[in-house]
Amino acid sequence: ADTTLNMPLQNDVSRYLQQLADPTFAAQVGLFGERLLSPEKTGDVKYSFTLFEKTPEGVKVRVQTDNTDQPFDINEGSKLELGSTAKLRVLTTYLEVIAELHGRYAGQSPEALRRVEVAAQDHLSRWVLDQLIAKPEQNLRDTLEAALERQYSASPYETFFTGGGAHSFSNFKREDNARIPTLRVALQESINLPFIRLLRDLVRYSTYHGANNSAALLQDDQHPLRAGYLKRFADREGTTFLLRFWRKYQGQSAQQRLDTFLEGLRPTAVRLAAVHRYLMPEVDQATFATFIRAHANDKAEKLTDKKLQALYLDYGPGAWSLPDQGYIARVHPLELWLLGYLIENPQATFKDAVAASTEERQEVYGWLFKTRHKSARDSRIRTMLEVEAFLDIHQRWARLGYPFDHLVPSLATALGSSGDRPAALAELMGIIQNGGIRAPTLRIEHLSFAKGTPFETEFQPAQTEGTRVLPVEVATALRNALSKVVEGGTARRIAGAFALPDGTVLQMGGKTGTGDNRIETVGRYGNVTSSLARNRTATFVFYLGEDHFGTLTAYVPGSQSDKFRFTSALPVQVLKGMAPLLMPYLQPGTHTQCMAGS
């Protein structure tokens, strides 16, 4: 087998990453300091590195290694929150949309452009129209450069309705809170709130753009499409809660599920009666009475036989609807339904439960169709519209190599909440470096079977041309913006590290990202009552010279990650220390050679 890997370089980089666990070597590379590491922690950090080379045959993998010494591949097998690297995907989608709008409206007269109807919240369409009205001859390249100079507030003092509720976001640096930077500067310095607002504009563009936009749907309570949106909301919201309850009771026996349920219930006689009669409607009155007396904590009222008989009859089958039973018991009706379903179907899968609860999910949210408050229905519709907008955004991301089948329908996706993979980010970087063309990735250049026998067979990669997925002008604008991240932004420590013997510095650009991933429990007033660290990540995705690009990721798994405070400065510094190893292979006109392996 002839692979595309450069084995000498692969081995050198692998040894380099392993040596980083040694505090003495880590100090030589410059890994100690603020937002980096301390000597006692070097052995706990895992590093993953990939390097690709653009060639006429396609993109060839030259290095793919880590220091985990495990079969698990962080580069291609993980789903990690890689923080601000998501801003690169958001900015790419933004410039793609600007290019589409320019293509749609360029060449029309200012008078015709003024007649175009645009929803009040579709800021992107309005901006492109205004640009072309003012400068009818403005080409796409200049429009994209102007789009990067648009300003967005970095103020964190705004509540955003997203993901089905009200959320607020913060910047990494408090001194950014009063700024109104351009998008170019926001990318360069990785400021959060401008990208939250930019993604909101993209969601609104998807929601309001076109002839069948949703503006009328939100304005008119009698709009014929409202009922459909409410039904879909009920189905989606119900499925979300059902999954939450499924996970709560997964792997438990029937008795364990009941015990778990009762632990979260304030067990008054009335609530217990509503629960028991729903879950076990065929049970006789004596068994019911025993259960109520065993679990009720009513102290002010004696549970006489007459009282228990009344409870048994009042809450019997058919007396109350599922939503009413849940309301009486003060539990979510779908949790009550799921417990009853599992009693009758102990071997059911979640897919079975979803299929069986179609009517119940609609019933539980039936109040949406009856409430007098239009605002209550509007908030549900906006949630559903946001979900649909993220489906559109996901299609755009997937075309550029995003590896997962859905996005979290929340503006927090701009900060990495939907996850990513280092290898997928590298593929996006390769598209940008390659002028908007997504080229095939090659790892194997030649396979030879049974050589010298009658069964000898030779295989070579099929010749596959790349696919254009971005206009070349968009790729150029992104490449220029990414260069500013290295020249004077969050990756500036690596500026000038890759220089040729004659002193010429290889052009470099990239995007940094830090993920501090944890599960937090929040109280009723928004205060965090507990915080459990899951992992910490820091990533630098980059292009280097005309032909090379890749990613370097630092990763600490598990609860021990709570002890670390490193940011994306760490992988940037690690890559800087790797420069002497990489430079011999980065000379213009030098092509890394494939090596045989087995």
C-alpha positions as a printed Julia matrix, in Angstrom:
598×3 Matrix{Float64}:
   0.0     0.0     0.0
   1.36    3.4    -0.97
  -0.12    6.05    1.28
  -0.11    9.81    0.96
   1.4    10.11    4.44
   4.9    11.5     4.69
   6.17    8.92    7.15
   9.39   10.71    8.23
   7.39   13.84    8.98
   4.58   11.78   10.53
   7.07   10.13   12.89
   8.81   13.41   13.74
   5.53   15.14   14.59
   4.33   12.14   16.62
   7.53   12.21   18.72
   7.19   15.97   19.13
   3.62   15.68   20.46
   4.63   12.9    22.87
   7.55   14.98   24.18
   5.15   17.76   25.15
   4.25   15.71   28.24
   7.8    16.36   29.54
   7.79   19.66   31.48
  11.37   20.42   30.42
  10.58   20.05   26.73
   7.26   21.9    27.14
   9.17   24.82   28.68
  11.54   24.9    25.71
   8.56   25.13   23.34
   7.07   27.96   25.43
   3.95   26.24   26.77
   3.97   27.81   30.25
   2.23   31.05   31.1
  -1.13   32.78   31.23
  -3.82   30.88   29.26
  -1.31   28.11   28.65
  -0.08   25.37   31.02
   1.8    24.88   34.26
   4.61   22.26   34.63
   2.59   19.76   36.66
  -0.18   19.53   34.05
   1.69   18.84   30.82
   1.09   15.09   30.92
  -2.7    15.4    31.01
  -3.17   17.23   27.71
  -3.84   15.29   24.52
  -2.85   16.77   21.17
  -4.08   15.96   17.68
  -2.55   17.27   14.45
  -3.4    17.0    10.76
  -1.61   18.46    7.77
  -3.01   18.4     4.23
  -1.43   19.33    0.93
  -3.3    20.64   -2.1
  -2.16   18.83   -5.28
  -3.5    18.5    -8.85
  -4.84   15.03   -7.98
  -6.71   16.23   -4.89
  -6.05   16.99   -1.24
  -3.48   14.58    0.2
  -3.17   13.77    3.88
   0.51   14.25    4.81
   0.34   14.01    8.61
  -2.42   12.65   10.83
  -1.32   11.85   14.34
  -1.87   12.43   18.05
  -0.27   11.56   21.37
  -3.17    9.58   22.82
  -1.72    6.16   21.9
  -5.32    4.99   21.53
  -7.36    3.79   18.53
  -9.85    6.63   19.03
  -9.19    9.4    16.5
  -9.93   12.87   17.85
  -9.61   14.33   14.35
 -12.32   12.28   12.67
 -14.1    10.27   15.36
 -15.03   12.97   17.85
 -17.83   15.44   18.37
 -16.32   18.32   20.3
 -17.44   21.83   21.11
 -14.59   23.72   19.47
 -15.78   27.14   20.55
 -15.1    30.11   18.34
 -14.09   28.06   15.31
 -17.86   28.03   14.67
 -17.57   31.75   13.89
 -15.72   30.8    10.71
 -18.69   28.7     9.6
 -21.13   31.52   10.44
 -19.03   34.07    8.54
 -18.79   31.71    5.56
 -22.59   31.34    5.43
 -22.98   35.1     5.76
 -20.7    35.87    2.81
 -22.36   33.11    0.81
 -25.77   34.74    1.41
 -24.39   38.17    0.46
 -23.05   36.68   -2.79
 -26.45   35.11   -3.54
 -28.22   38.43   -2.96
 -25.71   40.27   -5.1
 -26.25   37.75   -7.89
 -30.0    38.18   -7.62
 -30.13   41.96   -7.66
 -26.98   43.16   -9.45
 -27.62   44.71  -12.86
 -31.07   46.04  -11.99
 -31.79   49.75  -12.03
 -32.01   51.66   -8.74
 -35.7    52.3    -9.48
 -36.39   48.56   -9.78
 -34.42   47.82   -6.61
 -36.43   50.37   -4.64
 -39.61   48.52   -5.55
 -38.36   45.23   -4.05
 -40.38   44.42   -0.92
 -38.26   43.3     2.02
 -39.47   42.23    5.46
 -38.48   44.66    8.2
 -36.33   42.06    9.94
 -34.54   40.84    6.8
 -31.54   43.09    7.38
 -29.22   41.29    4.95
 -31.47   41.71    1.92
 -32.05   45.35    2.86
 -28.31   46.01    3.16
 -27.45   44.5    -0.26
 -30.29   46.42   -1.91
 -29.09   49.67   -0.34
 -25.54   48.99   -1.5
 -26.64   48.43   -5.1
 -29.01   51.39   -5.08
 -26.14   53.64   -3.98
 -23.52   51.98   -6.23
 -25.24   50.18   -9.13
 -21.93   49.09  -10.67
 -20.46   47.63   -7.47
 -19.04   44.17   -8.2
 -19.2    41.12   -5.95
 -15.66   41.45   -4.63
 -16.26   45.01   -3.42
 -19.65   44.06   -1.99
 -18.07   41.26    0.06
 -15.34   43.56    1.33
 -18.02   46.07    2.35
 -19.96   43.24    4.02
 -16.93   42.47    6.19
 -16.87   46.12    7.27
 -20.44   46.02    8.57
 -20.54   46.73   12.3
 -22.31   44.72   14.99
 -22.63   45.59   18.64
 -20.65   43.53   21.15
 -22.99   44.47   23.99
 -23.98   41.5    26.15
 -26.86   43.43   27.7
 -29.57   42.05   25.47
 -31.79   39.03   25.93
 -32.19   36.86   22.85
 -35.21   34.66   22.22
 -33.6    31.54   20.83
 -33.71   27.79   21.32
 -37.26   28.07   22.67
 -36.45   30.51   25.46
 -34.7    33.69   26.58
 -30.9    33.53   26.62
 -28.03   35.91   27.22
 -24.42   35.64   26.06
 -21.11   37.13   27.15
 -17.79   38.11   25.6
 -14.49   36.55   26.56
 -13.13   39.97   27.5
 -15.28   42.45   29.42
 -13.51   45.38   27.78
 -15.17   44.34   24.49
 -18.67   44.93   25.87
 -18.88   48.58   24.8
 -17.41   48.05   21.34
 -19.16   48.03   17.96
 -16.54   46.29   15.81
 -16.66   45.4    12.15
 -17.08   41.74   11.34
 -13.48   41.63   10.13
 -12.27   42.86   13.53
 -14.74   40.62   15.4
 -13.26   37.6    13.6
  -9.72   38.78   14.16
 -10.24   39.22   17.9
 -12.9    36.5    18.27
 -15.54   38.71   19.89
 -18.69   36.71   20.67
 -21.71   39.01   20.57
 -21.27   40.3    17.01
 -21.48   36.7    15.79
 -24.57   36.01   17.9
 -26.23   38.96   16.19
 -24.9    37.96   12.78
 -26.36   34.48   13.14
 -29.66   36.04   14.2
 -29.63   38.0    10.93
 -28.99   34.76    9.02
 -31.92   33.09   10.81
 -34.14   36.04    9.97
 -32.98   35.99    6.36
 -33.99   32.35    6.07
 -37.26   33.01    7.88
 -38.44   36.13    6.09
 -36.83   35.98    2.68
 -38.87   35.13   -0.38
 -42.5    35.23   -1.43
 -43.63   32.65    1.16
 -42.06   34.35    4.16
 -43.49   34.06    7.63
 -44.15   37.74    8.34
 -47.88   37.37    7.65
 -47.95   34.18    9.71
 -46.77   36.05   12.82
 -48.98   39.09   12.23
 -52.28   37.36   11.51
 -53.69   35.08   14.22
 -56.15   33.69   11.66
 -53.5    32.86    9.05
 -54.3    29.42    7.59
 -50.72   28.18    8.12
 -50.62   28.94   11.86
 -52.39   25.71   12.82
 -49.81   23.66   10.93
 -46.92   25.38   12.69
 -48.53   24.87   16.08
 -49.05   21.18   15.37
 -45.43   20.77   14.32
 -44.32   22.66   17.42
 -46.38   20.36   19.62
 -44.88   17.32   17.92
 -41.3    18.57   18.22
 -41.62   19.92   21.77
 -43.33   16.74   22.9
 -40.6    14.57   21.37
 -37.92   16.65   23.08
 -39.5    16.17   26.49
 -40.2    12.52   25.8
 -36.5    11.94   25.1
 -35.58   13.68   28.32
 -37.89   11.42   30.31
 -36.74    8.34   28.38
 -33.15    9.01   29.41
 -34.25    9.57   32.99
 -35.73    6.07   33.24
 -33.48    4.22   30.79
 -32.14    0.92   32.12
 -34.43    0.83   35.19
 -36.89   -1.83   36.21
 -40.6    -1.02   36.58
 -40.24   -0.59   40.35
 -37.12    1.54   39.97
 -38.91    3.81   37.5
 -41.8     4.29   39.9
 -39.42    5.0    42.8
 -37.52    7.53   40.7
 -40.77    9.22   39.71
 -42.01    9.43   43.3
 -38.72   10.93   44.47
 -39.48   14.0    42.38
 -43.11   14.27   43.5
 -44.57   16.05   46.52
 -46.73   13.07   47.46
 -50.1    14.38   48.58
 -53.01   11.95   48.51
 -54.65   13.73   45.56
 -51.47   13.73   43.49
 -50.73   10.1    44.27
 -54.29    9.18   43.37
 -54.04   10.91   39.98
 -50.74    9.13   39.28
 -51.73    5.67   40.47
 -55.1     5.58   38.76
 -53.49    6.67   35.48
 -50.58    4.23   35.65
 -52.47    1.25   37.02
 -56.16    1.72   36.17
 -57.03   -1.98   36.62
 -55.75   -2.23   40.22
 -58.43   -2.88   42.87
 -59.37   -0.4    45.58
 -57.57   -2.24   48.4
 -54.24   -2.2    46.58
 -54.78    1.46   45.7
 -55.46    2.31   49.36
 -52.31    0.52   50.51
 -50.23    2.48   48.02
 -51.7     5.86   49.04
 -51.21    5.21   52.78
 -47.64    4.06   52.18
 -46.56    7.11   50.24
 -48.8    10.06   51.16
 -47.4    12.72   53.47
 -50.72   14.44   54.23
 -50.6    15.17   57.93
 -53.62   17.41   58.29
 -56.08   14.95   56.8
 -56.89   11.43   57.89
 -57.0     8.91   55.07
 -60.2     7.18   56.02
 -61.65    4.35   53.98
 -64.36    6.72   52.77
 -61.78    9.3    51.65
 -59.72    6.67   49.84
 -62.81    5.31   48.11
 -63.66    8.82   46.89
 -60.12    9.27   45.55
 -60.29    5.89   43.84
 -63.51    6.84   42.04
 -62.77   10.51   41.37
 -59.52    9.84   39.53
 -60.49    6.63   37.77
 -60.05    5.94   34.05
 -61.76    8.51   31.83
 -62.42   11.0    34.58
 -59.65   13.35   33.48
 -57.64   13.99   30.33
 -53.9    13.31   30.23
 -53.03   17.03   30.52
 -55.4    17.34   33.49
 -53.92   14.28   35.2
 -50.47   15.79   34.79
 -51.68   19.13   36.11
 -53.27   17.54   39.15
 -50.11   15.56   39.88
 -47.9    18.59   39.09
 -45.79   16.61   36.63
 -45.29   16.84   32.88
 -48.13   14.83   31.29
 -45.73   13.1    28.87
 -43.65   11.8    31.76
 -46.8    10.27   33.19
 -47.72    8.84   29.8
 -44.25    7.33   29.29
 -44.34    5.56   32.65
 -47.69    4.03   31.79
 -46.48    3.05   28.32
 -43.39    1.32   29.73
 -45.49   -0.62   32.22
 -47.44   -2.1    29.31
 -44.49   -2.3    26.9
 -41.31   -2.98   28.93
 -39.26   -3.94   25.84
 -40.19   -0.85   23.8
 -37.55    1.36   22.2
 -37.6     5.13   22.14
 -38.65    4.97   18.5
 -41.62    2.85   19.57
 -42.53    5.4    22.24
 -42.4     8.28   19.78
 -44.63    6.42   17.33
 -47.11    5.49   20.05
 -47.37    9.01   21.49
 -48.37   10.92   18.36
 -51.87   11.74   19.59
 -50.75   12.33   23.17
 -48.15   14.92   22.1
 -50.85   16.88   20.3
 -53.21   16.5    23.25
 -50.67   17.78   25.77
 -50.17   21.0    23.8
 -53.82   21.4    22.91
 -54.0    24.6    24.96
 -52.0    26.36   22.24
 -55.04   26.17   19.99
 -57.42   27.41   22.69
 -55.57   30.11   24.61
 -56.76   33.66   24.17
 -53.17   34.94   24.26
 -51.79   35.36   20.75
 -48.32   36.06   22.21
 -48.19   32.54   23.65
 -48.81   31.06   20.22
 -46.38   33.5    18.6
 -43.5    32.39   20.82
 -44.14   28.75   19.87
 -44.32   29.63   16.18
 -41.08   31.61   16.39
 -39.43   28.55   17.93
 -40.61   26.39   15.05
 -39.52   28.95   12.47
 -36.08   29.09   14.07
 -35.84   25.3    13.83
 -36.66   25.5    10.14
 -34.11   28.27    9.58
 -31.4    26.12   11.13
 -32.37   23.29    8.8
 -31.53   25.64    5.93
 -28.29   26.76    7.58
 -27.36   23.12    8.21
 -27.69   22.34    4.5
 -25.22   25.11    3.76
 -22.79   23.85    6.39
 -23.08   20.23    5.24
 -22.2    21.23    1.67
 -18.94   22.62    3.11
 -18.09   19.45    5.03
 -19.93   19.86    8.34
 -19.97   16.25    9.61
 -23.16   15.97   11.67
 -26.79   15.58   10.61
 -28.26   18.49   12.54
 -27.49   21.81   14.21
 -28.7    22.94   17.62
 -31.46   25.43   16.68
 -30.03   28.17   18.86
 -27.88   31.24   18.37
 -25.39   29.51   20.69
 -24.37   27.55   17.57
 -22.33   30.65   16.65
 -20.15   29.89   19.68
 -19.81   26.16   19.05
 -22.79   24.52   20.78
 -23.53   22.32   17.74
 -20.08   20.71   17.89
 -17.56   20.02   15.16
 -14.6    17.88   14.21
 -11.03   19.1    13.65
 -10.83   17.23   10.33
 -14.09   18.81    9.14
 -12.8    22.28   10.01
  -9.64   21.5     8.05
 -11.79   20.55    5.07
 -13.52   23.93    5.22
 -10.12   25.6     5.37
  -9.05   23.58    2.33
 -12.12   24.78    0.41
 -11.24   28.39    1.25
  -7.59   27.92    0.24
  -8.65   26.14   -2.97
 -10.73   29.06   -4.2
 -14.1    27.61   -3.19
 -13.6    24.13   -4.7
 -14.14   21.08   -2.52
 -11.55   18.57   -3.72
 -11.44   14.83   -2.92
  -9.28   13.83    0.04
  -6.71   11.11   -0.64
  -4.98    8.82    1.85
  -4.16    5.86   -0.38
  -2.32    6.35   -3.7
  -1.84    2.75   -4.77
  -2.83   -0.76   -3.64
  -1.13   -3.91   -4.92
  -2.58   -7.36   -4.14
  -0.96  -10.77   -4.72
   1.92   -9.33   -6.7
   3.7   -11.95   -8.84
   0.76  -14.39   -8.73
  -2.06  -15.14  -11.18
  -4.31  -13.11   -8.9
  -2.25   -9.91   -9.02
  -4.49   -6.86   -8.83
  -3.65   -3.17   -8.81
  -5.85   -0.35   -7.52
  -5.47    3.39   -7.92
  -7.81    6.18   -6.77
 -10.49    7.09   -9.27
  -9.9    10.44  -10.9
 -12.51   12.71   -9.34
 -12.76   16.39  -10.05
 -13.49   18.81   -7.28
 -16.86   20.5    -6.85
 -17.32   24.23   -6.58
 -19.19   24.94   -3.35
 -18.32   28.63   -2.85
 -17.82   31.48   -5.29
 -14.13   32.25   -5.69
 -14.79   35.8    -4.47
 -16.2    34.46   -1.19
 -13.19   32.18   -0.69
 -10.82   35.08   -1.37
 -12.6    37.36    1.09
 -12.48   34.66    3.77
  -8.81   33.94    3.14
  -7.95   37.62    3.54
 -10.02   37.93    6.72
  -8.36   34.83    8.21
  -4.91   36.28    7.56
  -5.74   39.12    9.97
  -6.26   36.6    12.78
  -2.56   35.69   12.47
  -1.24   39.16   11.68
  -2.76   40.88   14.69
  -5.51   38.76   16.23
  -5.92   35.77   18.53
  -3.18   33.8    16.69
  -0.66   36.63   16.44
   1.94   34.74   18.51
   2.62   32.55   15.45
   3.05   35.45   13.02
   6.36   35.14   11.14
   7.14   31.66   12.5
   7.21   30.03    9.05
   9.89   31.77    6.99
  11.88   30.61    3.98
  15.7    30.67    3.96
  15.64   33.99    2.1
  13.56   35.52    4.87
  10.25   35.44    2.99
   7.42   34.67    5.43
   4.84   32.18    4.22
   1.36   33.67    4.17
  -0.71   32.2     6.96
  -4.27   32.56    8.22
  -6.52   30.71   10.59
  -9.21   30.67   13.26
  -8.85   29.83   16.94
 -11.45   28.33   19.24
 -11.72   27.3    22.89
 -14.37   24.97   24.31
 -15.03   24.75   28.06
 -17.7    22.08   28.01
 -19.67   21.41   31.17
 -23.1    20.52   32.49
 -24.55   23.27   34.63
 -27.61   23.16   36.87
 -29.4    26.5    37.0
 -31.79   27.67   39.7
 -35.12   29.38   39.15
 -33.48   32.83   39.24
 -30.76   31.97   36.72
 -28.03   31.25   39.28
 -25.73   28.28   38.62
 -26.16   25.79   41.47
 -23.7    23.17   40.2
 -21.19   22.8    37.38
 -19.66   19.54   36.14
 -16.76   19.79   33.68
 -16.87   17.31   30.79
 -13.86   18.32   28.71
 -11.82   21.28   27.59
 -10.68   21.87   24.02
  -8.6    24.42   22.16
  -8.22   24.36   18.39
  -6.34   26.24   15.68
  -7.42   25.59   12.09
  -5.06   27.18    9.59
  -3.77   27.53    6.05
  -0.03   27.78    5.47
   1.46   29.02    2.21
  -0.23   28.23   -1.07
  -0.68   24.49   -0.69
  -0.9    23.38    2.96
  -3.58   23.56    5.63
  -4.59   21.65    8.76
  -5.65   21.72   12.4
  -4.05   21.32   15.8
  -6.25   20.52   18.79
  -5.45   20.34   22.51
  -7.89   18.28   24.55
  -8.39   17.3    28.19
 -11.2    14.79   28.79
 -13.34   14.24   31.87
 -13.77   16.1    35.14
 -10.02   16.77   35.44
 -10.47   19.4    32.73
 -11.88   21.66   35.45
  -8.29   22.25   36.6
  -7.21   23.75   33.26
  -7.57   27.31   32.01
  -5.71   27.12   28.7
  -7.2    28.76   25.63
  -6.52   28.47   21.91
  -3.18   30.16   22.6
  -1.96   26.66   23.51
  -2.37   24.93   20.11
  -1.05   28.07   18.4
   2.09   27.9    20.52
   2.44   24.15   19.94
   2.26   24.7    16.18
   4.82   27.49   16.45
   7.2    25.06   18.16
   6.62   22.59   15.33
   7.82   25.05   12.67
  11.41   23.67   12.43
   9.99   20.2    11.69
   7.53   21.42    9.05
   9.55   24.03    7.16
  11.73   21.57    5.13
   8.5    20.23    3.6
   6.89   23.6     2.95
   9.41   25.03    0.49
   7.77   26.18   -2.77
   8.24   23.51   -5.44
   8.89   20.82   -2.84
   6.33   18.02   -2.78
   6.19   15.56    0.08
   6.68   11.98   -1.07
   4.26    9.17   -0.33
   5.69    6.26    1.62
   4.93    2.55    1.4
   3.19    0.9     4.31
   1.29   -2.2     5.16
